[in-house]
Tab-separated table of C-alpha atoms in Angstrom:
chain	number	residue	atom	x	y	z
A	1	MET	CA	-18.965	-8.657	9.375
A	2	ARG	CA	-22.012	-10.056	7.559
A	3	SER	CA	-22.311	-7.187	5.337
A	4	ARG	CA	-18.591	-7.157	4.717
A	5	LEU	CA	-18.324	-10.467	3.872
A	6	ARG	CA	-21.467	-9.967	1.609
A	7	ARG	CA	-19.691	-7.115	-0.267
A	8	MET	CA	-16.704	-9.204	-0.651
A	9	SER	CA	-18.519	-12.208	-1.753
A	10	SER	CA	-20.463	-9.894	-4.335
A	11	LEU	CA	-17.078	-8.462	-5.603
A	12	ARG	CA	-15.682	-12.063	-5.787
A	13	THR	CA	-18.737	-13.334	-7.730
A	14	THR	CA	-18.494	-10.262	-9.985
A	15	PHE	CA	-14.751	-10.992	-10.822
A	16	THR	CA	-15.626	-14.660	-11.266
A	17	VAL	CA	-18.626	-14.302	-13.686
A	18	SER	CA	-16.969	-11.671	-15.629
A	19	PHE	CA	-13.701	-13.673	-15.995
A	20	ALA	CA	-15.531	-16.713	-17.091
A	21	ALA	CA	-18.307	-14.723	-19.319
A	22	VAL	CA	-14.882	-13.113	-21.265
A	23	ALA	CA	-13.399	-16.470	-21.296
A	24	ALA	CA	-16.580	-18.145	-22.526
A	25	GLY	CA	-17.270	-15.445	-25.235
A	26	VAL	CA	-13.704	-15.719	-26.584
A	27	THR	CA	-13.909	-19.909	-26.767
A	28	VAL	CA	-17.326	-19.941	-28.149
A	29	LEU	CA	-16.411	-17.607	-31.104
A	30	VAL	CA	-12.841	-19.408	-31.473
A	31	GLY	CA	-14.628	-22.499	-31.305
A	32	PHE	CA	-17.432	-21.374	-33.841
A	33	LEU	CA	-15.009	-19.859	-36.246
A	34	SER	CA	-12.769	-23.177	-36.104
A	35	TYR	CA	-15.709	-25.341	-36.338
A	36	ASP	CA	-16.859	-23.337	-39.239
A	37	ALA	CA	-13.597	-23.445	-41.247
A	38	ALA	CA	-13.318	-27.188	-40.630
A	39	ALA	CA	-16.638	-28.042	-41.700
A	40	ARG	CA	-15.921	-25.694	-45.015
A	41	LEU	CA	-12.729	-27.291	-45.588
A	42	VAL	CA	-14.089	-30.819	-45.447
A	43	ARG	CA	-17.065	-30.186	-47.259
A	44	VAL	CA	-15.269	-28.267	-50.020
A	45	ASP	CA	-12.667	-30.925	-50.465
A	46	GLN	CA	-15.132	-33.982	-50.499
A	47	GLN	CA	-16.896	-31.997	-53.437
A	48	THR	CA	-13.806	-31.384	-55.149
A	49	VAL	CA	-12.626	-35.227	-55.027
A	50	PHE	CA	-16.221	-35.865	-56.342
A	51	ALA	CA	-16.014	-33.710	-59.110
A	52	GLN	CA	-12.597	-34.941	-60.164
A	53	VAL	CA	-13.971	-38.434	-60.285
A	54	VAL	CA	-16.966	-37.379	-62.367
A	55	ALA	CA	-14.629	-35.504	-64.867
A	56	ASP	CA	-12.060	-38.626	-65.213
A	57	LEU	CA	-15.001	-40.701	-65.880
A	58	ARG	CA	-16.373	-38.080	-68.543
A	59	ASP	CA	-12.705	-38.244	-69.642
A	60	GLN	CA	-12.723	-41.859	-70.342
A	61	VAL	CA	-15.925	-42.363	-71.806
A	62	SER	CA	-15.071	-39.737	-74.226
A	63	GLN	CA	-11.623	-40.851	-75.145
A	64	LYS	CA	-12.537	-44.376	-76.159
A	65	PRO	CA	-15.880	-46.241	-76.618
A	66	LEU	CA	-16.656	-48.323	-73.370
A	67	ARG	CA	-19.555	-50.747	-72.717
A	68	PRO	CA	-21.273	-51.306	-69.217
A	69	GLU	CA	-19.435	-54.861	-68.897
A	70	ASP	CA	-16.268	-52.823	-69.153
A	71	PHE	CA	-17.312	-51.110	-65.701
A	72	ALA	CA	-19.094	-54.032	-64.254
A	73	VAL	CA	-16.315	-55.924	-63.387
A	74	SER	CA	-12.583	-55.678	-61.561
A	75	ASP	CA	-9.996	-57.613	-62.233
A	76	LYS	CA	-7.046	-58.635	-59.883
A	77	ASP	CA	-4.553	-56.125	-61.174
A	78	HIS	CA	-6.928	-53.436	-60.234
A	79	ASP	CA	-6.451	-51.484	-63.877
A	80	THR	CA	-9.920	-51.537	-65.153
A	81	PRO	CA	-11.848	-48.373	-65.691
A	82	ARG	CA	-14.025	-49.550	-62.216
A	83	ASP	CA	-11.264	-49.388	-60.520
A	84	ASP	CA	-9.520	-46.099	-61.544
A	85	ILE	CA	-12.766	-44.759	-60.124
A	86	ILE	CA	-13.026	-46.403	-57.185
A	87	ARG	CA	-9.258	-46.388	-56.150
A	88	PRO	CA	-8.777	-42.506	-55.557
A	89	SER	CA	-12.224	-42.018	-53.563
A	90	ARG	CA	-13.805	-45.369	-52.490
A	91	THR	CA	-16.702	-43.768	-54.711
A	92	VAL	CA	-19.985	-46.239	-55.266
A	93	VAL	CA	-20.512	-47.184	-58.810
A	94	GLN	CA	-23.529	-48.861	-60.273
A	95	VAL	CA	-23.770	-49.443	-64.327
A	96	LEU	CA	-26.602	-49.180	-66.224
A	97	GLY	CA	-27.352	-51.058	-69.686
A	98	PRO	CA	-29.432	-49.629	-72.642
A	99	GLY	CA	-32.714	-48.028	-71.788
A	100	GLY	CA	-31.501	-47.507	-67.732
A	101	LYS	CA	-31.313	-51.409	-67.257
A	102	LEU	CA	-29.553	-52.523	-64.032
A	103	VAL	CA	-26.297	-54.187	-64.987
A	104	ASP	CA	-24.538	-54.217	-61.965
A	105	HIS	CA	-25.950	-52.590	-58.843
A	106	SER	CA	-24.166	-51.166	-56.261
A	107	ASN	CA	-23.929	-51.538	-52.464
A	108	PRO	CA	-26.224	-50.182	-51.573
A	109	PRO	CA	-28.107	-49.689	-54.638
A	110	LEU	CA	-28.576	-46.451	-56.390
A	111	PRO	CA	-32.033	-45.272	-57.289
A	112	VAL	CA	-32.633	-45.051	-61.289
A	113	GLY	CA	-34.916	-42.256	-62.284
A	114	ALA	CA	-36.141	-41.393	-65.483
A	115	ASP	CA	-33.107	-38.899	-66.110
A	116	ASP	CA	-30.832	-41.564	-65.514
A	117	ARG	CA	-32.508	-43.619	-67.978
A	118	GLY	CA	-32.557	-40.889	-70.408
A	119	ILE	CA	-28.831	-40.335	-70.137
A	120	ALA	CA	-28.698	-44.225	-70.582
A	121	GLU	CA	-30.361	-43.689	-73.996
A	122	ALA	CA	-27.957	-40.570	-75.140
A	123	THR	CA	-26.257	-41.160	-77.882
A	124	ARG	CA	-23.048	-38.601	-76.988
A	125	SER	CA	-21.087	-39.834	-74.749
A	126	GLY	CA	-20.093	-37.959	-71.402
A	127	LYS	CA	-23.168	-36.480	-70.989
A	128	LEU	CA	-23.937	-35.713	-67.475
A	129	VAL	CA	-26.832	-35.621	-64.984
A	130	GLU	CA	-26.224	-35.074	-61.064
A	131	HIS	CA	-28.210	-35.707	-58.029
A	132	ALA	CA	-27.790	-33.926	-55.136
A	133	ASN	CA	-28.615	-35.288	-51.348
A	134	VAL	CA	-30.015	-38.573	-52.496
A	135	SER	CA	-31.284	-40.793	-49.853
A	136	VAL	CA	-30.363	-44.323	-49.898
A	137	GLY	CA	-30.979	-46.705	-47.090
A	138	GLY	CA	-30.909	-44.167	-44.730
A	139	ASP	CA	-27.916	-42.400	-45.625
A	140	VAL	CA	-27.301	-39.552	-48.119
A	141	TYR	CA	-25.295	-39.423	-51.210
A	142	ARG	CA	-24.228	-37.070	-53.877
A	143	VAL	CA	-25.058	-39.127	-57.111
A	144	ALA	CA	-23.809	-38.291	-60.777
A	145	THR	CA	-24.971	-40.383	-64.096
A	146	VAL	CA	-22.691	-40.067	-67.089
A	147	ALA	CA	-23.713	-41.595	-70.195
A	148	LEU	CA	-21.706	-44.312	-72.350
A	149	GLY	CA	-22.841	-42.921	-75.549
A	150	ARG	CA	-24.604	-44.299	-78.746
A	151	GLY	CA	-27.134	-46.012	-76.157
A	152	ARG	CA	-25.160	-48.175	-74.686
A	153	GLY	CA	-26.106	-47.425	-71.070
A	154	ALA	CA	-24.566	-45.370	-68.546
A	155	VAL	CA	-22.315	-45.084	-65.449
A	156	GLN	CA	-23.586	-43.920	-61.993
A	157	VAL	CA	-21.023	-42.949	-59.101
A	158	ALA	CA	-22.079	-41.775	-55.882
A	159	GLN	CA	-20.368	-40.247	-52.802
A	160	GLU	CA	-21.609	-41.057	-49.415
A	161	LEU	CA	-22.361	-37.509	-47.435
A	162	SER	CA	-23.713	-39.091	-44.084
A	163	SER	CA	-20.219	-40.279	-43.073
A	164	THR	CA	-18.767	-36.763	-43.649
A	165	GLU	CA	-21.518	-35.123	-41.823
A	166	ASP	CA	-21.524	-37.748	-38.715
A	167	LEU	CA	-17.612	-36.890	-38.703
A	168	LEU	CA	-18.594	-33.001	-38.557
A	169	ARG	CA	-21.226	-33.624	-35.948
A	170	SER	CA	-18.874	-35.636	-33.623
A	171	LEU	CA	-16.347	-32.535	-34.437
A	172	GLN	CA	-19.231	-30.134	-33.092
A	173	GLN	CA	-20.032	-32.196	-30.171
A	174	ARG	CA	-16.344	-32.231	-29.208
A	175	THR	CA	-16.243	-28.666	-29.573
A	176	VAL	CA	-19.294	-27.969	-27.295
A	177	LEU	CA	-17.762	-29.978	-24.892
A	178	LEU	CA	-14.396	-28.268	-24.947
A	179	VAL	CA	-16.049	-25.070	-24.697
A	180	GLY	CA	-17.993	-26.069	-21.561
A	181	ALA	CA	-14.635	-27.332	-20.113
A	182	VAL	CA	-12.809	-23.937	-20.825
A	183	VAL	CA	-15.849	-22.376	-19.328
A	184	LEU	CA	-15.482	-24.245	-16.268
A	185	ALA	CA	-11.991	-24.138	-15.737
A	186	SER	CA	-12.052	-20.093	-16.332
A	187	GLY	CA	-14.725	-19.850	-13.772
A	188	LEU	CA	-12.749	-21.672	-11.427
A	189	PHE	CA	-9.612	-19.791	-12.067
A	190	GLY	CA	-11.815	-16.508	-12.188
A	191	TRP	CA	-13.082	-17.615	-8.346
A	192	TRP	CA	-9.209	-18.016	-7.452
A	193	LEU	CA	-7.924	-15.155	-8.887
A	194	ALA	CA	-10.930	-12.941	-7.481
A	195	ARG	CA	-10.383	-14.301	-4.191
A	196	ARG	CA	-6.424	-13.790	-4.199
A	197	ILE	CA	-7.239	-10.056	-5.473
A	198	THR	CA	-9.765	-9.475	-2.710
A	199	ARG	CA	-8.316	-11.288	-0.045
A	200	ARG	CA	-6.041	-7.985	0.685
A	201	LEU	CA	-8.970	-5.583	0.187
A	202	VAL	CA	-10.730	-7.590	2.850
A	203	ARG	CA	-8.122	-6.858	5.115
A	204	LEU	CA	-8.177	-3.516	4.261
A	205	THR	CA	-11.581	-3.148	4.689
A	206	GLY	CA	-11.675	-4.914	8.229
A	207	ALA	CA	-8.911	-2.317	9.429
A	208	ALA	CA	-11.195	0.645	8.051
A	209	GLU	CA	-14.370	-0.807	9.988
A	210	ASP	CA	-12.145	-1.257	13.033
A	211	VAL	CA	-10.994	2.157	13.053
A	212	ALA	CA	-14.577	3.522	12.323
A	213	ARG	CA	-16.003	1.073	15.357
A	214	THR	CA	-13.031	1.561	17.844
A	215	ARG	CA	-12.154	5.135	16.989
A	216	ARG	CA	-8.152	4.080	17.384
A	217	LEU	CA	-6.456	5.551	14.886
A	218	GLY	CA	-3.398	3.621	15.785
A	219	ILE	CA	-4.238	0.446	14.070
A	220	GLN	CA	-1.827	-1.270	11.715
A	221	VAL	CA	-3.080	-1.781	8.203
A	222	PRO	CA	-1.411	-4.812	6.427
A	223	VAL	CA	0.093	-3.951	3.614
A	224	THR	CA	1.811	-6.317	0.808
A	225	GLY	CA	3.073	-5.913	-2.703
A	226	ASN	CA	3.671	-2.974	-5.069
A	227	ASP	CA	0.296	-2.874	-6.885
A	228	GLU	CA	-2.872	-0.651	-6.794
A	229	VAL	CA	-4.162	-2.395	-3.741
A	230	ALA	CA	-0.794	-1.936	-1.933
A	231	ARG	CA	-0.643	1.587	-2.758
A	232	LEU	CA	-4.137	1.879	-1.472
A	233	GLY	CA	-3.236	0.231	1.880
A	234	ARG	CA	-0.020	2.449	2.322
A	235	SER	CA	-2.024	5.527	1.360
A	236	PHE	CA	-4.728	4.409	3.897
A	237	ASP	CA	-2.013	3.869	6.456
A	238	ARG	CA	-0.227	7.019	6.087
A	239	MET	CA	-3.804	8.844	6.352
A	240	LEU	CA	-4.283	6.751	9.618
A	241	GLY	CA	-0.582	8.438	10.800
A	242	ARG	CA	-1.500	11.461	9.766
A	243	LEU	CA	-5.074	11.561	11.587
A	244	ALA	CA	-3.555	9.992	14.815
A	245	GLN	CA	-0.677	12.884	14.635
A	246	SER	CA	-3.456	15.402	14.515
A	247	GLU	CA	-5.334	13.799	17.184
A	248	GLU	CA	-2.206	13.984	19.380
A	249	ASP	CA	-1.446	17.519	18.449
A	250	GLN	CA	-5.262	18.452	19.620
A	251	ARG	CA	-5.163	16.521	22.623
A	252	ARG	CA	-1.609	18.184	23.524
A	253	LEU	CA	-2.987	21.742	22.694
A	254	VAL	CA	-6.013	21.141	24.823
A	255	GLN	CA	-4.173	19.882	27.905
A	256	ASP	CA	-1.419	22.576	27.245
A	257	ALA	CA	-4.010	25.085	26.988
A	258	GLY	CA	-6.234	24.281	29.808
A	259	HIS	CA	-2.597	24.283	32.267
A	260	GLU	CA	-1.908	27.754	30.981
A	261	LEU	CA	-5.475	29.060	31.194
A	262	LEU	CA	-5.697	27.744	34.881
A	263	THR	CA	-3.157	30.414	36.219
A	264	PRO	CA	-4.751	33.644	34.675
A	265	LEU	CA	-8.111	32.238	35.546
A	266	THR	CA	-7.278	31.423	39.153
A	267	SER	CA	-5.906	35.163	39.398
A	268	LEU	CA	-8.955	36.466	38.171
A	269	ARG	CA	-11.481	34.571	40.644
A	270	THR	CA	-9.280	35.852	43.228
A	271	ASN	CA	-9.458	39.403	42.466
A	272	ILE	CA	-12.709	39.044	41.382
A	273	SER	CA	-13.515	37.554	45.197
A	274	LEU	CA	-11.939	40.934	46.359
A	275	LEU	CA	-14.443	42.950	44.508
A	276	GLY	CA	-17.071	42.235	46.833
A	277	ARG	CA	-14.975	44.245	49.744
A	278	ILE	CA	-13.415	46.772	47.524
A	279	ASP	CA	-15.136	49.548	49.229
A	280	GLU	CA	-13.055	48.471	52.466
A	281	LEU	CA	-9.569	48.420	50.304
A	282	PRO	CA	-7.697	51.511	50.549
A	283	SER	CA	-7.377	53.765	47.183
A	284	ALA	CA	-4.253	52.524	46.466
A	285	ALA	CA	-5.074	48.914	46.884
A	286	ARG	CA	-8.216	49.248	44.736
A	287	GLU	CA	-6.243	50.827	41.922
A	288	GLU	CA	-3.720	48.031	41.715
A	289	LEU	CA	-6.629	45.752	41.780
A	290	VAL	CA	-8.310	47.346	38.735
A	291	ALA	CA	-4.907	47.159	36.848
A	292	ASP	CA	-4.636	43.750	37.934
A	293	LEU	CA	-7.894	42.709	36.690
A	294	ALA	CA	-7.474	44.409	33.189
A	295	GLU	CA	-3.925	43.112	32.726
A	296	GLU	CA	-5.220	39.402	33.619
A	297	SER	CA	-7.943	39.584	31.167
A	298	ARG	CA	-5.914	41.114	28.324
A	299	GLU	CA	-3.579	38.306	29.025
A	300	LEU	CA	-6.311	36.119	28.861
A	301	THR	CA	-7.796	37.513	25.882
A	302	ASP	CA	-4.341	37.493	23.974
A	303	LEU	CA	-3.853	33.665	25.077
A	304	VAL	CA	-7.302	32.634	23.606
A	305	ASN	CA	-6.365	34.610	20.347
A	306	GLU	CA	-3.348	32.983	19.824
A	307	LEU	CA	-4.939	29.592	20.607
A	308	VAL	CA	-7.366	30.193	18.024
A	309	ALA	CA	-4.902	31.392	15.468
A	310	LEU	CA	-2.660	28.273	16.457
A	311	ALA	CA	-5.890	25.788	15.713
A	312	ALA	CA	-6.737	27.949	12.628
A	313	GLY	CA	-3.318	27.503	11.568
A	314	GLN	CA	-3.537	23.705	11.824
A	315	SER	CA	-6.607	23.568	9.377
A	316	ASP	CA	-5.038	24.673	6.662
A	317	THR	CA	-8.165	26.158	5.211
A	318	GLU	CA	-6.786	29.342	3.676
A	319	PRO	CA	-6.098	28.733	-0.096
A	320	VAL	CA	-2.576	28.819	-1.636
A	321	GLN	CA	-1.761	31.439	-4.085
A	322	ARG	CA	1.354	32.852	-5.774
A	323	LEU	CA	2.507	35.918	-3.844
A	324	THR	CA	5.993	37.975	-3.321
A	325	LEU	CA	6.895	37.275	0.354
A	326	ALA	CA	8.771	40.483	0.641
A	327	ASP	CA	5.366	42.151	0.337
A	328	VAL	CA	4.153	40.014	3.166
A	329	VAL	CA	6.837	41.007	5.241
A	330	GLU	CA	6.685	44.887	4.541
A	331	ASP	CA	2.799	44.462	5.528
A	332	ALA	CA	3.319	42.940	8.765
A	333	ALA	CA	6.058	45.530	9.354
A	334	THR	CA	3.544	48.318	8.879
A	335	ILE	CA	1.171	46.783	11.394
A	336	ALA	CA	3.955	46.099	13.947
A	337	ARG	CA	5.016	49.718	13.737
A	338	ARG	CA	1.907	51.275	14.532
A	339	ARG	CA	1.123	48.632	17.434
A	340	THR	CA	4.732	48.662	18.625
A	341	GLY	CA	5.937	52.498	18.076
A	342	ARG	CA	9.312	50.996	17.277
A	343	GLU	CA	11.397	51.803	13.841
A	344	ILE	CA	11.530	48.362	11.812
A	345	VAL	CA	13.632	48.240	8.903
A	346	VAL	CA	12.580	45.900	5.929
A	347	ARG	CA	15.302	44.522	3.535
A	348	ALA	CA	14.925	42.349	0.761
A	349	GLY	CA	17.044	40.550	-1.618
A	350	GLY	CA	16.619	37.994	-4.147
A	351	ASP	CA	13.310	36.422	-5.911
A	352	THR	CA	11.421	36.100	-3.114
A	353	THR	CA	8.098	34.568	-5.061
A	354	VAL	CA	6.405	31.573	-3.212
A	355	ASP	CA	3.352	29.778	-3.371
A	356	GLY	CA	1.861	30.202	0.116
A	357	ARG	CA	-1.000	31.388	2.042
A	358	ALA	CA	-1.010	35.021	2.933
A	359	THR	CA	-2.534	35.559	6.041
A	360	ALA	CA	-0.801	32.314	7.648
A	361	LEU	CA	2.682	33.981	6.595
A	362	GLN	CA	1.819	37.407	7.767
A	363	ARG	CA	0.953	36.390	11.238
A	364	ALA	CA	4.038	34.377	11.844
A	365	VAL	CA	6.190	37.583	10.438
A	366	SER	CA	3.940	39.737	13.087
A	367	ASN	CA	4.642	37.148	15.899
A	368	LEU	CA	8.442	37.590	15.218
A	369	LEU	CA	8.312	41.239	14.839
A	370	GLU	CA	6.417	41.289	17.908
A	371	ASN	CA	8.546	39.143	19.839
A	372	ALA	CA	11.585	41.194	18.730
A	373	ALA	CA	9.999	43.957	20.317
A	374	LYS	CA	9.197	42.744	23.638
A	375	PHE	CA	12.665	41.327	23.970
A	376	ASP	CA	14.513	44.238	22.737
A	377	ARG	CA	12.895	46.655	25.568
A	378	GLU	CA	15.259	49.582	25.743
A	379	GLY	CA	14.772	49.794	21.731
A	380	GLY	CA	18.351	51.641	21.021
A	381	ALA	CA	18.483	50.132	17.642
A	382	PRO	CA	15.477	49.470	14.948
A	383	ILE	CA	14.367	46.174	14.523
A	384	GLU	CA	15.611	44.699	11.092
A	385	ALA	CA	13.621	41.936	9.098
A	386	VAL	CA	15.341	40.572	6.292
A	387	VAL	CA	13.663	38.506	3.415
A	388	THR	CA	15.752	37.159	0.674
A	389	GLY	CA	15.774	34.398	-2.196
A	390	PRO	CA	17.614	31.415	-2.334
A	391	ARG	CA	21.368	31.461	-1.347
A	392	HIS	CA	21.242	35.339	-1.322
A	393	PRO	CA	24.311	37.371	0.037
A	394	LEU	CA	22.241	39.060	2.399
A	395	GLN	CA	21.372	35.713	4.351
A	396	LEU	CA	22.908	35.296	7.635
A	397	GLU	CA	25.275	38.433	7.407
A	398	ASP	CA	24.428	39.097	10.956
A	399	SER	CA	24.932	35.755	12.492
A	400	ASP	CA	27.615	34.269	14.502
A	401	GLU	CA	26.336	30.635	13.611
A	402	PRO	CA	27.483	28.447	10.557
A	403	ASP	CA	25.075	28.613	7.447
A	404	THR	CA	23.127	25.473	7.878
A	405	GLY	CA	21.148	27.248	5.377
A	406	PRO	CA	17.548	26.890	3.780
A	407	PRO	CA	17.259	23.824	0.960
A	408	LEU	CA	17.937	25.073	-2.442
A	409	GLY	CA	14.630	26.870	-3.791
A	410	SER	CA	13.560	28.070	-0.300
A	411	VAL	CA	12.901	31.669	0.394
A	412	ARG	CA	14.413	32.760	3.863
A	413	VAL	CA	12.782	35.375	6.593
A	414	GLU	CA	14.780	36.848	9.591
A	415	VAL	CA	14.001	39.057	12.286
A	416	MET	CA	17.184	40.602	14.368
A	417	ASP	CA	17.086	42.529	17.211
A	418	ARG	CA	19.658	43.905	20.024
A	419	GLY	CA	17.916	42.091	22.852
A	420	PRO	CA	19.617	39.836	25.486
A	421	GLY	CA	19.996	37.213	23.028
A	422	LEU	CA	19.535	33.312	23.327
A	423	GLU	CA	20.779	30.777	25.770
A	424	ASP	CA	21.416	27.943	24.334
A	425	GLY	CA	18.913	25.796	26.035
A	426	ASP	CA	16.440	28.172	25.065
A	427	ARG	CA	17.324	27.810	21.528
A	428	LEU	CA	16.005	24.371	21.155
A	429	ARG	CA	12.955	25.007	23.003
A	430	ILE	CA	11.613	28.531	22.077
A	431	PHE	CA	9.376	26.892	19.509
A	432	ASP	CA	7.651	24.772	21.656
A	433	ARG	CA	4.180	25.574	22.645
A	434	PHE	CA	3.697	27.530	25.682
A	435	TYR	CA	7.532	27.628	26.416
A	436	ARG	CA	8.727	30.796	27.786
A	437	ALA	CA	12.594	31.658	28.804
A	438	ALA	CA	13.231	32.702	32.532
A	439	ASP	CA	13.753	36.068	31.726
A	440	ALA	CA	10.365	36.286	29.752
A	441	ARG	CA	8.209	34.924	32.331
A	442	SER	CA	7.734	38.666	33.724
A	443	LEU	CA	6.790	39.831	30.215
A	444	PRO	CA	2.973	39.447	28.967
A	445	GLY	CA	2.725	36.734	26.593
A	446	SER	CA	1.399	33.250	26.157
A	447	GLY	CA	4.459	31.499	24.806
A	448	LEU	CA	2.428	30.617	21.602
A	449	GLY	CA	3.650	33.174	19.181
A	450	LEU	CA	6.925	31.176	18.335
A	451	SER	CA	5.169	27.948	18.111
A	452	ILE	CA	2.693	29.682	15.357
A	453	VAL	CA	5.565	30.568	13.536
A	454	ARG	CA	6.934	27.055	13.384
A	455	GLU	CA	3.494	25.625	12.358
A	456	VAL	CA	3.113	28.262	9.664
A	457	ALA	CA	6.840	27.294	8.242
A	458	ILE	CA	6.246	23.451	8.532
A	459	SER	CA	3.116	23.680	6.475
A	460	HIS	CA	4.699	25.874	3.845
A	461	GLY	CA	7.841	22.883	3.236
A	462	GLY	CA	9.947	24.945	5.366
A	463	ALA	CA	11.314	25.103	8.888
A	464	ALA	CA	11.749	27.794	11.566
A	465	PHE	CA	15.347	28.495	13.259
A	466	ALA	CA	17.002	30.847	15.580
A	467	HIS	CA	20.706	31.978	16.016
A	468	ARG	CA	22.601	34.513	18.390
A	469	ARG	CA	23.302	37.783	16.380
A	470	ALA	CA	26.661	39.187	15.955
A	471	GLY	CA	27.249	41.970	18.604
A	472	GLY	CA	24.272	40.744	20.722
A	473	GLY	CA	20.750	40.176	20.375
A	474	SER	CA	18.933	37.341	18.499
A	475	VAL	CA	18.078	36.321	14.786
A	476	ILE	CA	14.779	34.312	14.474
A	477	GLY	CA	12.997	33.392	11.486
A	478	PHE	CA	11.690	30.690	8.993
A	479	THR	CA	12.267	29.445	5.327
A	480	VAL	CA	9.343	28.800	3.161
A	481	GLY	CA	10.063	26.089	0.474
A	482	GLY	CA	9.395	26.622	-3.065
A	483	GLY	CA	6.019	25.198	-4.197
A	484	ALA	CA	5.472	23.367	-1.168
A	485	ALA	CA	2.506	24.985	0.660
A	486	GLY	CA	0.507	22.717	2.626
A	487	ARG	CA	2.952	20.149	3.002
A	488	ARG	CA	3.031	18.851	6.845
A	489	GLU	CA	5.995	16.465	7.965
């Protein structure tokens, strides 16, 4: 339990960290780009405004002669040259007289350097000198000095940069806080989402561990939703159902086999006990005893062989290949002729190509042929094996039953004899394991042959069937579904 919780916690942690990391990366990138764009826009705007102020000032002093006193005062109408500079940008203005003498200082006062004094002495109006990042009273300014011309002095205009940078720093701090909040929120949301996603995985893991611990395959797997986790749960549930059915089949096979083996083993044990005093028995009794032992050992061998064949058929280990079912039937008929000495006629019609397991199909056909030979003991007419493609006219031509028919795309195999036929009750049970009709109990056999036929048919996507034959006898066979080998219902 702790290990499971630790694995799920690790998965949740991975989901949470991954979600938070992606959200953090996106948020940081967007925040950085947004801040950079905003800072660049603000700085460019401020620089553009200051450049325009300087250009307007140069135009003023170039268009008409102005004196320092014209910039030193501001009237109530705000229409002086000084007001024209200050109004649009709240620019700091300081006026210099001849030789750079301070006529009207700004607040705070701007520093006057040798370059500024040289501009104040300039004879050409509009001459300019600029200073970047000038420190004034702990603040940073951008300063430009424009000559009035003819040595009359100069006007200094300055723009504070500190307030803009303070604004940008505040924006930067808010961006960082926003990024942190988004990362925290995405982490919490990622944890909630991971918990929601892994909750069903936890239940599915618990069901799998319960199966491994208790070996009970009948555990119900909780399945909700239609996503990949739900599909995994449904697949796991179907797998458990198949395993449970397989386990039940094996258990029933072992129980039935044990029951069927008990009779020949008991008879063998009884006859073997008589071997100790075989010398005391008459000659006819000795011959009968040896014959019984031989017959019982043969039946026991046949039973074991058919049990092995049935178990091998359930394993489905033989590879599927493309084959012609008519050829398989002909091969099985050749072997049956040699074993039984009976005449067997094979008829084929239509396309009998299927995907299947050749050995399993041949075993099923052989069981049908040997079953027909066993019940048609007089052998007055040949045994007929008919294999037809989908909906071929040869199908059921000798049957007095309605055509329930194989599904479209199926190939049909029928073995027909002139034996005693089938009773209605037997038709429903002859494919059950170890079932033997009343008139067959005196005949050799285990009751597994037709059960193997049904298993092979089902594993190939088809079904077994049995009918009465028109004119006497029976029709027993199976269908093979097109391309469905390996499927078990």
